[in-house]
Short mmCIF file of C-alpha atoms in Angstrom, two decimals:
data_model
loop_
_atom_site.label_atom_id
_atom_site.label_comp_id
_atom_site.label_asym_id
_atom_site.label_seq_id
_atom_site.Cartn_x
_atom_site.Cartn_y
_atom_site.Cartn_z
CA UNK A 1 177.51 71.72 105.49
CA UNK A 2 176.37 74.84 103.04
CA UNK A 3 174.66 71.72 101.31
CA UNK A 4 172.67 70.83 104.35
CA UNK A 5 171.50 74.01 104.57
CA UNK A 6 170.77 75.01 100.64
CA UNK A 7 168.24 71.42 101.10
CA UNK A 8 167.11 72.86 104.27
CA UNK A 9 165.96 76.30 102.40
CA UNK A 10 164.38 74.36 99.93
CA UNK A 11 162.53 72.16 101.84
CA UNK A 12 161.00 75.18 103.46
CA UNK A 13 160.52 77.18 100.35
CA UNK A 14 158.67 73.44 98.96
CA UNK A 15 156.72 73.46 102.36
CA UNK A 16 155.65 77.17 101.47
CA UNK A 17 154.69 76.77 97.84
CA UNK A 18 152.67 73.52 98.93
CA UNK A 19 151.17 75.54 101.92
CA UNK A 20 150.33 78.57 99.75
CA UNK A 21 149.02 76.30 97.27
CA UNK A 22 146.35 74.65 99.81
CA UNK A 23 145.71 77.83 100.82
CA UNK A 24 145.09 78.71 97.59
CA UNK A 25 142.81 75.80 96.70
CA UNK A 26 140.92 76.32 99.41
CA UNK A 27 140.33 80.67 98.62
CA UNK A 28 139.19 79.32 94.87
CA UNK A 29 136.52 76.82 96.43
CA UNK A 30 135.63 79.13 98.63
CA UNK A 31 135.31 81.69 95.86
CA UNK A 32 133.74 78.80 93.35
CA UNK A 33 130.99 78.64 96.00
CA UNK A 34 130.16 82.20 96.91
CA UNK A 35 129.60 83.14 93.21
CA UNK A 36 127.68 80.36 92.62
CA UNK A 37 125.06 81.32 96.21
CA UNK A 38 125.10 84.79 94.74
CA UNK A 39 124.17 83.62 91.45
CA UNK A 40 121.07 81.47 93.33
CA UNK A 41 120.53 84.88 94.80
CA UNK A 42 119.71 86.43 92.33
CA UNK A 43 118.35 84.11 90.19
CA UNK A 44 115.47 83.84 93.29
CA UNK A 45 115.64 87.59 93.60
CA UNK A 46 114.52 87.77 89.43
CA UNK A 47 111.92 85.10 89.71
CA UNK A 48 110.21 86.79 92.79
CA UNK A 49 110.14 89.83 90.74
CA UNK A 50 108.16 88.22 87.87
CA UNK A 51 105.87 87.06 90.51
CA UNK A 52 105.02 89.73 92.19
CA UNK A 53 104.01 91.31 88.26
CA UNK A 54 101.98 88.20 88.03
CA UNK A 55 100.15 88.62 91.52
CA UNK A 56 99.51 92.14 90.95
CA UNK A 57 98.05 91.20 87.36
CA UNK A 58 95.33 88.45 89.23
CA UNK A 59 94.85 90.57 92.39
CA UNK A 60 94.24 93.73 89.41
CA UNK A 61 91.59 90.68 87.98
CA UNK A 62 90.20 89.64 90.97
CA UNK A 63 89.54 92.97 91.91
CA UNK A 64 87.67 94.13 88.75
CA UNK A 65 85.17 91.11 88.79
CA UNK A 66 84.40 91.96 92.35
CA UNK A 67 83.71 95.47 90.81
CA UNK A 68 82.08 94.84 88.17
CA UNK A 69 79.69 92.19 90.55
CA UNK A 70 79.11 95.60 92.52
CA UNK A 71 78.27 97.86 88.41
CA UNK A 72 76.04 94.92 87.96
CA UNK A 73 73.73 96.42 90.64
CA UNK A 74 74.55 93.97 93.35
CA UNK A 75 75.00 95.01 96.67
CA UNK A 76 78.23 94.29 99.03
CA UNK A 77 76.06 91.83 101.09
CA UNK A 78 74.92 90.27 97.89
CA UNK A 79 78.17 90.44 96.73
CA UNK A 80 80.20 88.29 99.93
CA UNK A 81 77.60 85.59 99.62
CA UNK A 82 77.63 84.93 96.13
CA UNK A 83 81.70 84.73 96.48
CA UNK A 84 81.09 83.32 100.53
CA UNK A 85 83.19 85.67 101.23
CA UNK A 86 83.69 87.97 104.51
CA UNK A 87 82.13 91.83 103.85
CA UNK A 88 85.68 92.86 104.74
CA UNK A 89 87.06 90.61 102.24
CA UNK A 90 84.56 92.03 99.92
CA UNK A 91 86.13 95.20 100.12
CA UNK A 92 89.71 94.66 100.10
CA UNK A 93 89.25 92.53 97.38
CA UNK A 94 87.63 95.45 95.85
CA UNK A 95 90.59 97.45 96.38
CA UNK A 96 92.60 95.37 94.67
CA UNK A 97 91.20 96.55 91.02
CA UNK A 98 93.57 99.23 89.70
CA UNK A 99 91.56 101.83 87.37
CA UNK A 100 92.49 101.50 83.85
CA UNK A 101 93.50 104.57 82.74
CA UNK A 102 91.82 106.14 79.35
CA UNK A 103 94.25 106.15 76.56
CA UNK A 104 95.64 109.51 76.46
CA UNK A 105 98.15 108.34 73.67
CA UNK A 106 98.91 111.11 70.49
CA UNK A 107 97.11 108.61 68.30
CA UNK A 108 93.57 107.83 70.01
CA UNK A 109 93.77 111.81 70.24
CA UNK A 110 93.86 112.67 66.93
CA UNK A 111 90.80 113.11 64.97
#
C-alpha cells in the first residue's frame, strides 16, 4: 500500500513538473514575443526620428527658396502664382526657412 501511494506522489509531482513546464513554455513565448514588439518599437520610434531631421532639413529648403523668390524682388502675389500656390501657403511656406545663424565660432573670429 505505501507503494501505491509513493507512485501516487510521483505521478503528481510528474503532473506538476510537466504543468510548470507548459507554463513555462508558454511565459518564454510570451516573453520571446514582447521583446521582439518592443524591439519593432523602437526600431519605428528611431526611424521616425531620422525623418522628422530629414523633413525639417526640406521644409528648412523649401522655405529659403520661397524667401529668396521674395529677396529677388518678387512680390507674395507674384510669388503664389509662379509656385500656384495659395497666398496662405505662400507664407507658411515662408515660415518654414530657419535663419542661418552667422558663424560665431573662435576661428572665423580671429583675425
Amino acid at each position: 500500500m505505501a507503494t501505491k501511494q509513493t507512485g501516487k506522489k510521483l505521478d503528481a509531482r510528474e503532473r506538476a513538473r510537466l504543468a510548470r513546464t507548459r507554463v513555462d513554455q508558454v511565459r518564454a513565448k510570451r516573453d520571446t514575443e514582447i521583446e521582439a514588439t518592443l524591439a519593432e518599437f523602437f526600431t519605428a520610434g528611431d526611424e521616425r526620428d531620422a525623418l522628422v531631421v530629414q523633413l525639417a532639413v526640406v521644409e528648412n529648403t523649401i522655405g529659403q527658396s520661397v524667401d529668396r523668390l521674395f529677396e529677388l524682388g518678387e512680390n507674395a502675389s507674384r510669388v503664389a502664382d509662379l509656385l500656384d500656390l495659395d497666398p496662405k501657403d505662400v507664407k507658411r511656406l515662408r515660415a518654414l526657412a530657419t535663419p542661418i545663424a552667422p558663424d560665431s565660432s573662435p576661428a572665423s573670429n580671429a583675425g
